[in-house]
Short mmCIF file of C-alpha atoms in Angstrom, two decimals:
data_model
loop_
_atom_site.label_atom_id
_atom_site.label_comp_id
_atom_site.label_asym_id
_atom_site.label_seq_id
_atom_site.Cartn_x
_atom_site.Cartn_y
_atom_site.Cartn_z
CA UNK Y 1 62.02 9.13 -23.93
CA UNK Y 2 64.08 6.00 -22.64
CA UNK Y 3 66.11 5.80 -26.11
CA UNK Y 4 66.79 9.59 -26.00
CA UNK Y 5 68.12 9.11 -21.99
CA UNK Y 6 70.15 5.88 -23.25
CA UNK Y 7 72.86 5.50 -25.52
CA UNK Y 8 70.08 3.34 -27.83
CA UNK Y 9 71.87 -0.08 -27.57
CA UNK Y 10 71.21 -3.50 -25.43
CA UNK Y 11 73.28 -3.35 -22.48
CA UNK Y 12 74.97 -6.64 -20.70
CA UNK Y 13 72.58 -9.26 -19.83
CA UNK Y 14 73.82 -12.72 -17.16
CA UNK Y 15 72.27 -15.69 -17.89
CA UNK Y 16 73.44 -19.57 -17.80
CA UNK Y 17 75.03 -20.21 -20.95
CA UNK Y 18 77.05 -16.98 -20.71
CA UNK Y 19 77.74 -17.00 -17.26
CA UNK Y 20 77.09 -20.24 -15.63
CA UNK Y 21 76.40 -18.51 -11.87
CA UNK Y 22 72.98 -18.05 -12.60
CA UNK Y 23 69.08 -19.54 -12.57
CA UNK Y 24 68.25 -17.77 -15.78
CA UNK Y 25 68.49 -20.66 -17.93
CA UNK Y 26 65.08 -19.80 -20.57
CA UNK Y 27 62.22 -21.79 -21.13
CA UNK Y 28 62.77 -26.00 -22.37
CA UNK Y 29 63.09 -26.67 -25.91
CA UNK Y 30 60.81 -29.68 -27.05
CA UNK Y 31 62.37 -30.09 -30.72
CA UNK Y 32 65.69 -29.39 -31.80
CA UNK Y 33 66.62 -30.27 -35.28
CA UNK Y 34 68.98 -28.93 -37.99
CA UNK Y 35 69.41 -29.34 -41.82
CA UNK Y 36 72.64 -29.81 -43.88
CA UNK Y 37 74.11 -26.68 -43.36
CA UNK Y 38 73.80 -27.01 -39.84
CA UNK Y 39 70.64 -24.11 -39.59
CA UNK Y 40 68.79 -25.37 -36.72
CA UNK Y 41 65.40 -25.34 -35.86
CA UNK Y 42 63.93 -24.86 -32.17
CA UNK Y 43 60.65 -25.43 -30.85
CA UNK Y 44 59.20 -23.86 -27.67
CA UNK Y 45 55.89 -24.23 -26.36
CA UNK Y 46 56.18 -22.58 -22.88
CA UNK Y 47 55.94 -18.72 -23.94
CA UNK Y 48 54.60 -17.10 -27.03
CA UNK Y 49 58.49 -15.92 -29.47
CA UNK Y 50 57.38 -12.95 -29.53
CA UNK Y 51 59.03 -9.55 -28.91
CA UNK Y 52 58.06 -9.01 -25.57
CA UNK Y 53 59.74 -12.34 -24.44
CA UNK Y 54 63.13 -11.14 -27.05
CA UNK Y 55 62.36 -13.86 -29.73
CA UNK Y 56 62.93 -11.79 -33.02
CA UNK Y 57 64.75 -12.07 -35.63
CA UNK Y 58 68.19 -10.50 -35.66
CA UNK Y 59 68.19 -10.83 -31.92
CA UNK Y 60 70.38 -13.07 -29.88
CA UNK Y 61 69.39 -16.47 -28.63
CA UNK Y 62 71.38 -18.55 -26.02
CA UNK Y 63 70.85 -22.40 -26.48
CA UNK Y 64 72.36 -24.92 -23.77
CA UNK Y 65 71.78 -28.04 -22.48
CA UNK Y 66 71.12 -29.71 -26.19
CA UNK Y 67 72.58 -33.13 -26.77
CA UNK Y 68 74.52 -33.41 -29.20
CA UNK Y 69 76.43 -30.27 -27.97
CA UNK Y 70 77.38 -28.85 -31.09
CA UNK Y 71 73.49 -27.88 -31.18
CA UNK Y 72 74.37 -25.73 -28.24
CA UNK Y 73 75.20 -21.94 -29.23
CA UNK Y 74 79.14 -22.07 -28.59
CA UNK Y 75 80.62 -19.74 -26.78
CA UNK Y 76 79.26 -17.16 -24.42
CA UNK Y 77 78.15 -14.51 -27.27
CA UNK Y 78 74.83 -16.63 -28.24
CA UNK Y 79 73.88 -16.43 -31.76
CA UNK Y 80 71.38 -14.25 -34.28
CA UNK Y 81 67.87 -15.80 -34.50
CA UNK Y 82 67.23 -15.70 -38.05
CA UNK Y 83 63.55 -16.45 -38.67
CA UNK Y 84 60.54 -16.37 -35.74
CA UNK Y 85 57.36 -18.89 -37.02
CA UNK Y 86 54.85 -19.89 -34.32
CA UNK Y 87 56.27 -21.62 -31.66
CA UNK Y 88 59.38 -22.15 -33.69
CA UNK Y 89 62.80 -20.19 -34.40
CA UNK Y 90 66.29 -21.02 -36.16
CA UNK Y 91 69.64 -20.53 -35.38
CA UNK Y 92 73.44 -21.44 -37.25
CA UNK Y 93 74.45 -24.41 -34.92
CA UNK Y 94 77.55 -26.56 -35.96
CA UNK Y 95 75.80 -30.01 -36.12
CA UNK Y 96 75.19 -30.71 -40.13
CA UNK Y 97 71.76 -32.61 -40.21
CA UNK Y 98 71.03 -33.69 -36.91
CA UNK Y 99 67.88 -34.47 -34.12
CA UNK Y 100 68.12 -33.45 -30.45
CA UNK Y 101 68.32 -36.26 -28.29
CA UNK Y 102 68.33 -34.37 -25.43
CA UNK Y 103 66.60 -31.21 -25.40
CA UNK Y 104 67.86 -28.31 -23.48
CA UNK Y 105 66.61 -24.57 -23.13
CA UNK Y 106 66.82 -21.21 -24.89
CA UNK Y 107 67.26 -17.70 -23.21
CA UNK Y 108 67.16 -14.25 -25.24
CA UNK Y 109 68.42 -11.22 -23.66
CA UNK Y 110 64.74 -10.35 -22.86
CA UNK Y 111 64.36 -12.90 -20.80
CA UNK Y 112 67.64 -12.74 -18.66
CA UNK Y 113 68.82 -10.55 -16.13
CA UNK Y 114 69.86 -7.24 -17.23
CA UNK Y 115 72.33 -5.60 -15.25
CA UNK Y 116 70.44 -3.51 -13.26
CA UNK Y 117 73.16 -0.40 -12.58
CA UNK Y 118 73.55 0.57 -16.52
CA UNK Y 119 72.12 3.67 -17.60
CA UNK Y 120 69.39 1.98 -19.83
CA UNK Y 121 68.17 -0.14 -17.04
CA UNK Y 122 68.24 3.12 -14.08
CA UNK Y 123 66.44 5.13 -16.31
CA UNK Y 124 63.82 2.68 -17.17
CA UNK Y 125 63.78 1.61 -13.36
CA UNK Y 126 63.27 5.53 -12.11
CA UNK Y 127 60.27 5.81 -14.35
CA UNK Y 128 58.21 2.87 -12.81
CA UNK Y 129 59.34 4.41 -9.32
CA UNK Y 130 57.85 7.14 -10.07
CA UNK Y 131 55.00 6.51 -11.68
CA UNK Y 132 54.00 3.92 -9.13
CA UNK Y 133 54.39 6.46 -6.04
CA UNK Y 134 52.63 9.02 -8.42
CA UNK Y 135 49.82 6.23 -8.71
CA UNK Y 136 49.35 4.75 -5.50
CA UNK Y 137 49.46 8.32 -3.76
CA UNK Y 138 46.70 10.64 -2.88
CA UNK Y 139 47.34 12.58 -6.26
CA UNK Y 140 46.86 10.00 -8.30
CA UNK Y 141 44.26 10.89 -11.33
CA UNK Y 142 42.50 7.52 -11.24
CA UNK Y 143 39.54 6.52 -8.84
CA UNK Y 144 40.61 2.66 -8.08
CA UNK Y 145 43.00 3.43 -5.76
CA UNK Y 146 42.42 4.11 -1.80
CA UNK Y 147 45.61 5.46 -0.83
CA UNK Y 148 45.17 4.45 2.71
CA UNK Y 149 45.21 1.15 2.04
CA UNK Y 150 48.85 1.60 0.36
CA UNK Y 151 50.81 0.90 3.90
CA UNK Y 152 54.20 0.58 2.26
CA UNK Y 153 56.29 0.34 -1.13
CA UNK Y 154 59.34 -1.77 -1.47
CA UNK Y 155 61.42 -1.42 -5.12
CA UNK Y 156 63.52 -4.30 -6.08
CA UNK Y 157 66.75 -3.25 -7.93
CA UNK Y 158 68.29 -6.79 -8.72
CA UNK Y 159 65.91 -9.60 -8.44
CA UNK Y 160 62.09 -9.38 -8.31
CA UNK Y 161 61.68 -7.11 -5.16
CA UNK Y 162 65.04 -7.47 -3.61
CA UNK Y 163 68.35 -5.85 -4.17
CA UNK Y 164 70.96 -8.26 -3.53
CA UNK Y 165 74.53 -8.30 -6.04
CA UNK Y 166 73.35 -11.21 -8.30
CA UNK Y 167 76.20 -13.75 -10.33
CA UNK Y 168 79.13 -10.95 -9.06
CA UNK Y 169 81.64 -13.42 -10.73
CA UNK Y 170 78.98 -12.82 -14.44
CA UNK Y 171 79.54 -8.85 -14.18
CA UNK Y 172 82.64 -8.02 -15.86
CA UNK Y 173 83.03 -6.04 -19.02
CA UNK Y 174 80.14 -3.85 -17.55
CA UNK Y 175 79.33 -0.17 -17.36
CA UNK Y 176 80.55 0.92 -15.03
CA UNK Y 177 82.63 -2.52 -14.52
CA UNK Y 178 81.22 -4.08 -11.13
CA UNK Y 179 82.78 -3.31 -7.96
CA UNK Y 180 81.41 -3.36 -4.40
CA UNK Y 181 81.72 0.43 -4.43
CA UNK Y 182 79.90 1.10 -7.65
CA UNK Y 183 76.93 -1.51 -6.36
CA UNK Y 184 76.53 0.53 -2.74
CA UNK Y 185 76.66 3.56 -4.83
CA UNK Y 186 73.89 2.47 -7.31
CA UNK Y 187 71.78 1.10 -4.37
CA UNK Y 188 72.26 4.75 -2.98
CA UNK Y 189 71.31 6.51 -6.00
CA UNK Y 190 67.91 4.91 -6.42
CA UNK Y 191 66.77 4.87 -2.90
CA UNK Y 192 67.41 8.79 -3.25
CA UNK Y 193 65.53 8.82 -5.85
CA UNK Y 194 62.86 7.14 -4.17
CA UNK Y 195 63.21 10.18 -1.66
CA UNK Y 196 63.00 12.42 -3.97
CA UNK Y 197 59.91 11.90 -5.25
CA UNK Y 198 57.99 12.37 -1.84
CA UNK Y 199 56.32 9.63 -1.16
CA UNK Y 200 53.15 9.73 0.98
CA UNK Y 201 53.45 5.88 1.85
CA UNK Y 202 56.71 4.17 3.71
CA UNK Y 203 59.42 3.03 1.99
CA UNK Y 204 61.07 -0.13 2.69
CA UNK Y 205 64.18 -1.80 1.23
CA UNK Y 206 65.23 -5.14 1.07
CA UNK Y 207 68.49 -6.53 3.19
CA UNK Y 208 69.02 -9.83 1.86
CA UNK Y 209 72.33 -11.10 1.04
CA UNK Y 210 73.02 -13.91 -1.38
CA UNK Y 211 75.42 -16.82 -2.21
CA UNK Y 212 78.44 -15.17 -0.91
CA UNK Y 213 77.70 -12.00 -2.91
CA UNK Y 214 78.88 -8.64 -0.58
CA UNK Y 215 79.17 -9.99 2.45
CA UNK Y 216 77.87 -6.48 3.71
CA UNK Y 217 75.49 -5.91 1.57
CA UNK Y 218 72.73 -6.01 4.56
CA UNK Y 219 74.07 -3.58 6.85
CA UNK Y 220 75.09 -1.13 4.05
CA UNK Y 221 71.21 -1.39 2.82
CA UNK Y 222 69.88 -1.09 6.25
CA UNK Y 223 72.37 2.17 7.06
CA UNK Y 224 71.47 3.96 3.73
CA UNK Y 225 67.44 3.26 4.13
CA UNK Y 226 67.27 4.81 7.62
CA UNK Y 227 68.98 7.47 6.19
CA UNK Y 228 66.31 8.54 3.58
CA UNK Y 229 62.69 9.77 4.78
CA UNK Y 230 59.23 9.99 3.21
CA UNK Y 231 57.32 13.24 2.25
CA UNK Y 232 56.36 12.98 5.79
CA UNK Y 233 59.54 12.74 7.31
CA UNK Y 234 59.18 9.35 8.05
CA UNK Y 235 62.22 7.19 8.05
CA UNK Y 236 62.91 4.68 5.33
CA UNK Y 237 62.41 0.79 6.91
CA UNK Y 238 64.39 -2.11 5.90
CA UNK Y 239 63.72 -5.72 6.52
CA UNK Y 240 64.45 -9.59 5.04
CA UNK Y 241 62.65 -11.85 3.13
CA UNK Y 242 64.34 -14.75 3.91
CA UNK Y 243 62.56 -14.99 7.48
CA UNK Y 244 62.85 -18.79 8.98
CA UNK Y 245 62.82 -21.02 12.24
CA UNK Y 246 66.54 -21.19 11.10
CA UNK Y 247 66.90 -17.91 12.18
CA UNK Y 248 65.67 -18.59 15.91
CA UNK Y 249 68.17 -21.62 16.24
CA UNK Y 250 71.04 -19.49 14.82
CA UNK Y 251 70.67 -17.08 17.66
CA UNK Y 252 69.19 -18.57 20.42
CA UNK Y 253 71.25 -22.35 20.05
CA UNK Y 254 74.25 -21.57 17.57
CA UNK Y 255 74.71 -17.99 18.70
CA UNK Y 256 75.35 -16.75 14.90
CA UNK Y 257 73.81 -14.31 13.56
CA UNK Y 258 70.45 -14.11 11.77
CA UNK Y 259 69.91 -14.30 7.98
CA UNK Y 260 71.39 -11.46 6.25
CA UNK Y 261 71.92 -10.15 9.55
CA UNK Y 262 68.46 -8.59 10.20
CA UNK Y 263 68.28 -10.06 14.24
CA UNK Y 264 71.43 -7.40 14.85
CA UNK Y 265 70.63 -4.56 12.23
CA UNK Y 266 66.47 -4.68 13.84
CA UNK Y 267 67.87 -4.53 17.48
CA UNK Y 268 70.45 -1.26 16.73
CA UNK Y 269 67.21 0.37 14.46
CA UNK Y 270 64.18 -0.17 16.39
CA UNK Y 271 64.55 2.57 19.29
CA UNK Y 272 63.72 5.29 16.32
CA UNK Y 273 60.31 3.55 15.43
CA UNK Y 274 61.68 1.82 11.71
CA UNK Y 275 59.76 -0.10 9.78
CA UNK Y 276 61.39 -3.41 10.19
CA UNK Y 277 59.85 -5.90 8.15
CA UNK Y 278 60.30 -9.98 7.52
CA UNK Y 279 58.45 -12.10 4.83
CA UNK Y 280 58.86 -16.03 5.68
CA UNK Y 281 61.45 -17.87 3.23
CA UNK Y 282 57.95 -20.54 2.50
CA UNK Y 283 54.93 -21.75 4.14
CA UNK Y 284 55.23 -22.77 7.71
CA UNK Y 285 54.89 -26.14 8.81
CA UNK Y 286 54.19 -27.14 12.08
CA UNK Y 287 55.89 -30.63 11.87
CA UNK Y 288 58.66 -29.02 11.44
CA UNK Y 289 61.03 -28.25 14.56
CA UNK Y 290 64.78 -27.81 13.17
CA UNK Y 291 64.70 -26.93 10.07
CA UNK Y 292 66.92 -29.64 8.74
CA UNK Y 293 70.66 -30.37 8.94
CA UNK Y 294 72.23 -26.94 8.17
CA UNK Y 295 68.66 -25.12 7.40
CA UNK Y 296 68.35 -27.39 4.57
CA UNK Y 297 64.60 -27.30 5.16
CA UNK Y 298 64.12 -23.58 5.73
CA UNK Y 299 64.38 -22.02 2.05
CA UNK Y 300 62.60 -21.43 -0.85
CA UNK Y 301 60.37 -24.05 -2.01
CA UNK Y 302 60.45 -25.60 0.89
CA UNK Y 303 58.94 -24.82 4.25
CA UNK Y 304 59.54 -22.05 7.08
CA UNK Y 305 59.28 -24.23 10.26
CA UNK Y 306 57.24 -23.82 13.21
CA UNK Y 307 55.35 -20.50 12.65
CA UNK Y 308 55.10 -20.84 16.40
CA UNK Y 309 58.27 -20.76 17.41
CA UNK Y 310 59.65 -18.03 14.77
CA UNK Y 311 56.71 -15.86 15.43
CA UNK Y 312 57.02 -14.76 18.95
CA UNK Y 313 61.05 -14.62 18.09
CA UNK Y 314 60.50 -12.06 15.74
CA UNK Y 315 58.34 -9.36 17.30
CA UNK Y 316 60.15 -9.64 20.92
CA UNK Y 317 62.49 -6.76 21.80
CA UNK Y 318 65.22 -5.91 20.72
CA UNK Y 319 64.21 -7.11 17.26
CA UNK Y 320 60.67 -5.65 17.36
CA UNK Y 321 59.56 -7.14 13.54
CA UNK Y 322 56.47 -4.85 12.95
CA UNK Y 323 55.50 -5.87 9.41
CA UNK Y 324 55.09 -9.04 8.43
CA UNK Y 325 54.94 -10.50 4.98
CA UNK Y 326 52.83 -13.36 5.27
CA UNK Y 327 52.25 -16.34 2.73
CA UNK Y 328 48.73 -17.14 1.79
CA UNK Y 329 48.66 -20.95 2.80
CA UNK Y 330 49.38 -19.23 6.49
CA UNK Y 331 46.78 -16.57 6.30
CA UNK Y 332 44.04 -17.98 4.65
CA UNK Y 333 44.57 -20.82 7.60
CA UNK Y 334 43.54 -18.17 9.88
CA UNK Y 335 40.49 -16.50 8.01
CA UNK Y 336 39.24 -19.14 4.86
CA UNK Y 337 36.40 -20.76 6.49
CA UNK Y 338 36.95 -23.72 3.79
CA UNK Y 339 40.92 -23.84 4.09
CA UNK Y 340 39.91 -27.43 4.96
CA UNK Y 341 36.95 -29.61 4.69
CA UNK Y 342 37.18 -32.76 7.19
CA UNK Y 343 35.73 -35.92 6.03
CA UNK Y 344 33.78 -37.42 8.99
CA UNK Y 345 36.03 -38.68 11.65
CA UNK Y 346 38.40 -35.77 10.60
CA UNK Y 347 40.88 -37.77 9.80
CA UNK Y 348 41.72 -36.06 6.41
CA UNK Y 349 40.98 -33.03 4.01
CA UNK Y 350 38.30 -34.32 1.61
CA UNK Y 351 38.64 -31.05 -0.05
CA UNK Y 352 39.16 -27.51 0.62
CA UNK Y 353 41.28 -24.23 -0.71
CA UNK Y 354 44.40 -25.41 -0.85
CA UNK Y 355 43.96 -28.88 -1.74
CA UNK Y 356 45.12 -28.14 -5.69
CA UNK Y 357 46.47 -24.59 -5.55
CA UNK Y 358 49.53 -24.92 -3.30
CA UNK Y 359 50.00 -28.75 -4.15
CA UNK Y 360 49.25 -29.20 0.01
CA UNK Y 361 48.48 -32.89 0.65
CA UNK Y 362 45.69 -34.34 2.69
CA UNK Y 363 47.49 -34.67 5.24
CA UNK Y 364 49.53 -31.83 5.47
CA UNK Y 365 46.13 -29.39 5.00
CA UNK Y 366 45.06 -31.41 8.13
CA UNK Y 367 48.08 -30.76 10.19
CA UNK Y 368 47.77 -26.79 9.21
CA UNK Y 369 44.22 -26.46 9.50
CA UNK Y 370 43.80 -28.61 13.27
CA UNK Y 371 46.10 -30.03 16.26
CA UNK Y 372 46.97 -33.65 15.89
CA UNK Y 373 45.01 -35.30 18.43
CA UNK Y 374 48.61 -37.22 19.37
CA UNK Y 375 51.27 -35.53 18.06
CA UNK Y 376 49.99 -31.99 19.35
CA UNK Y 377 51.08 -30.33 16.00
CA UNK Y 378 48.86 -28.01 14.28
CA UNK Y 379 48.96 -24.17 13.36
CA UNK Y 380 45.56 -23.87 13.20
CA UNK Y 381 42.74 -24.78 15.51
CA UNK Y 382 40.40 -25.88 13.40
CA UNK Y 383 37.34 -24.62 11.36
CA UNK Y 384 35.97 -20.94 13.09
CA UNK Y 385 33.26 -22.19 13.78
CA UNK Y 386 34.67 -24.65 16.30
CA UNK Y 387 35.00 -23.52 20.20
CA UNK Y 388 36.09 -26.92 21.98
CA UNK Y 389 39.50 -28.34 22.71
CA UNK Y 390 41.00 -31.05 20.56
CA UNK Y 391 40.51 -32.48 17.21
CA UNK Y 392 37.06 -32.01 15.60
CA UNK Y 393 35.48 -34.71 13.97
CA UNK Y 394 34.20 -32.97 10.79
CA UNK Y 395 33.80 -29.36 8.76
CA UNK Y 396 31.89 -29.06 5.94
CA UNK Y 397 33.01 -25.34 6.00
CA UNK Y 398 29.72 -23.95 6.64
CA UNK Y 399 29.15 -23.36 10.30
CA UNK Y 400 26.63 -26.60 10.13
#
């Protein structure tokens, strides 16, 4: 059914070798090493080459970061695989007899990012809308589901579940070719799609703006949302996921605006009762105050600051943030009665939750889980169990 509503080829595909404004670089090669006739053979241990991840033969592999370079695919149009065995596949480089001595990484069309506004991607993206509102609706023909727990559905249509223009400067030769015009009018097509299919939950769509990418992006997102409506009439929501302490100093001591604008498009949307929803960039840290020169601290892989402080910023009027995304390490601090276990003289985390899975120090499990007895830091207040002021001087996690 996809083939038959597609012309039947590959469409374009961005990744780094091609493009070089992108994160989509593939998985590390660990071998790289070519006979006489320059065939080369690449070994990769971090995914199965298999179809699902686009290594098969005939298909097109995109090698980079190889030394010597001429082990590289050259060029931006990547090069046939010609055989798939194990963890291994070959390629034609231009290096006669040679060993890697450097290793670099190899990306198949599978595996980078499609351009999401060709008719082979659209079609395949309206399916899985529908079939996932179908699902997680009270028609659905399964008896998993509890449709009142589904609060809200948000579709990504670029990156994971956002929407942003991704590499703009990597999207030429498309179809249609990119434009700003042609973006706001695929955004519109598939959030009234969304519409169309009635769905019994809210909908919410993503605002974020990236790198430079359509500057207005945001407020064209947030317009077009809160002008679609559930099967209930209920308006579309919009909201960021980029949601920092940065955000609070931007408007409150820089006086710019918020991240992809959401302070400004939340205060004009509230007054008709919008969703408006925020996810936090990373965990929160109460240590932190500032955010770092610029924000440098607030983003991805790094920390949110003061949960605190950004918090009560958020849900105040006139930006009224009424669904929050909240990250695990912050959540489970509230309601995992072993988040942390104290070693006596709570001085440290002897173990606990989040000791291994989130890579949390000792000490930084301590500073979420209880106040510093000097420093007055702290999200948490310690283990539930606890009812006096100050620092606690052990929790085994049980109540004893």
């Amino acid at each position: 059914m996809w083939a038959d509503s597609t012309d039947g080829r590959w469409k374009d595909v961005v990744n780094v070798q091609q493009n070089g404004c992108t994160s989509f670089q593939g998985p590390p090669t660990v071998s790289i090493t070519s006979d006489g006739s320059g065939v080369a053979t690449a070994t990769v241990t971090a995914l199965p080459l298999d179809q699902p991840h686009g290594f098969v033969m005939g298909d097109t592999v995109w090698v980079s970061g190889a030394s010597p370079s001429t082990l590289n695919t050259a060029g931006t149009s990547g090069k046939p695989i010609l055989s798939v065995s194990g963890s291994a596949f070959t390629y034609q480089s231009t290096c006669n007899s040679c060993t890697a001595s450097t290793q670099g990484n190899a990306i198949t069309k599978v595996l980078s990012w499609i351009v999401p506004y060709e008719t082979p991607m659209k079609t395949a993206q309206k399916a899985f809308m529908a079939a996932a509102i179908q699902h997680f609706g009270p028609h659905h023909s399964g008896t998993v589901v509890n449709p009142a727990q589904v609060y809200y559905m948000r579709f990504g249509k670029s990156v994971g579940g956002e929407s942003f223009v991704y590499c703009n400067m990597g999207l030429s030769g498309t179809t249609p070719p990119y434009t700003i015009l042609n973006w706001q009018t695929y955004i519109s097509d598939m959030t009234k799609f969304e519409q169309s299919q009635s769905p019994t939950m809210l909908i919410f769509e993503p605002i974020n703006q990236v790198a430079g990418d359509n500057a207005d992006y945001s407020n064209y997102q947030a317009m077009d949302a809160v002008s679609r409506s559930n099967g209930y009439g209920e308006t579309f929501g919009f909201g960021s996921q980029g949601m920092s302490l940065y955000d609070e100093i931007q408007f409150n001591i820089n006086h710019n605006p918020c991240f992809s604008n959401w302070c400004a498009l939340f205060s004009s949307n509230f007054a008709q009762g919008s969703p408006l929803e925020l996810q936090q960039v990373a965990n929160s840290d109460p240590t932190d105050s500032t955010c770092g020169t610029g924000g440098s601290n607030c983003l991805a892989g790094g920390d949110s600051g003061d949960l605190r402080v950004w918090l009560p910023f958020a849900v105040t009027s006139p930006r009224a943030m009424n669904v929050l995304e909240l990250y695990a390490v912050d959540a489970d601090l509230a309601f995992d009665p072993t988040f942390c276990v104290l070693n006596a003289g709570g001085t440290a985390c002897i173990s606990g939750s989040y000791a291994s899975l989130n890579g949390l120090t000792a000490a930084q499990q301590l500073e979420f889980f209880q106040p510093d007895a000097t420093a007055g830091s702290g999200v948490g207040l310690g283990h539930v169990c606890y009812s006096g002021s100050g620092a606690q001087s052990n929790a085994l996690g049980d109540c004893s």
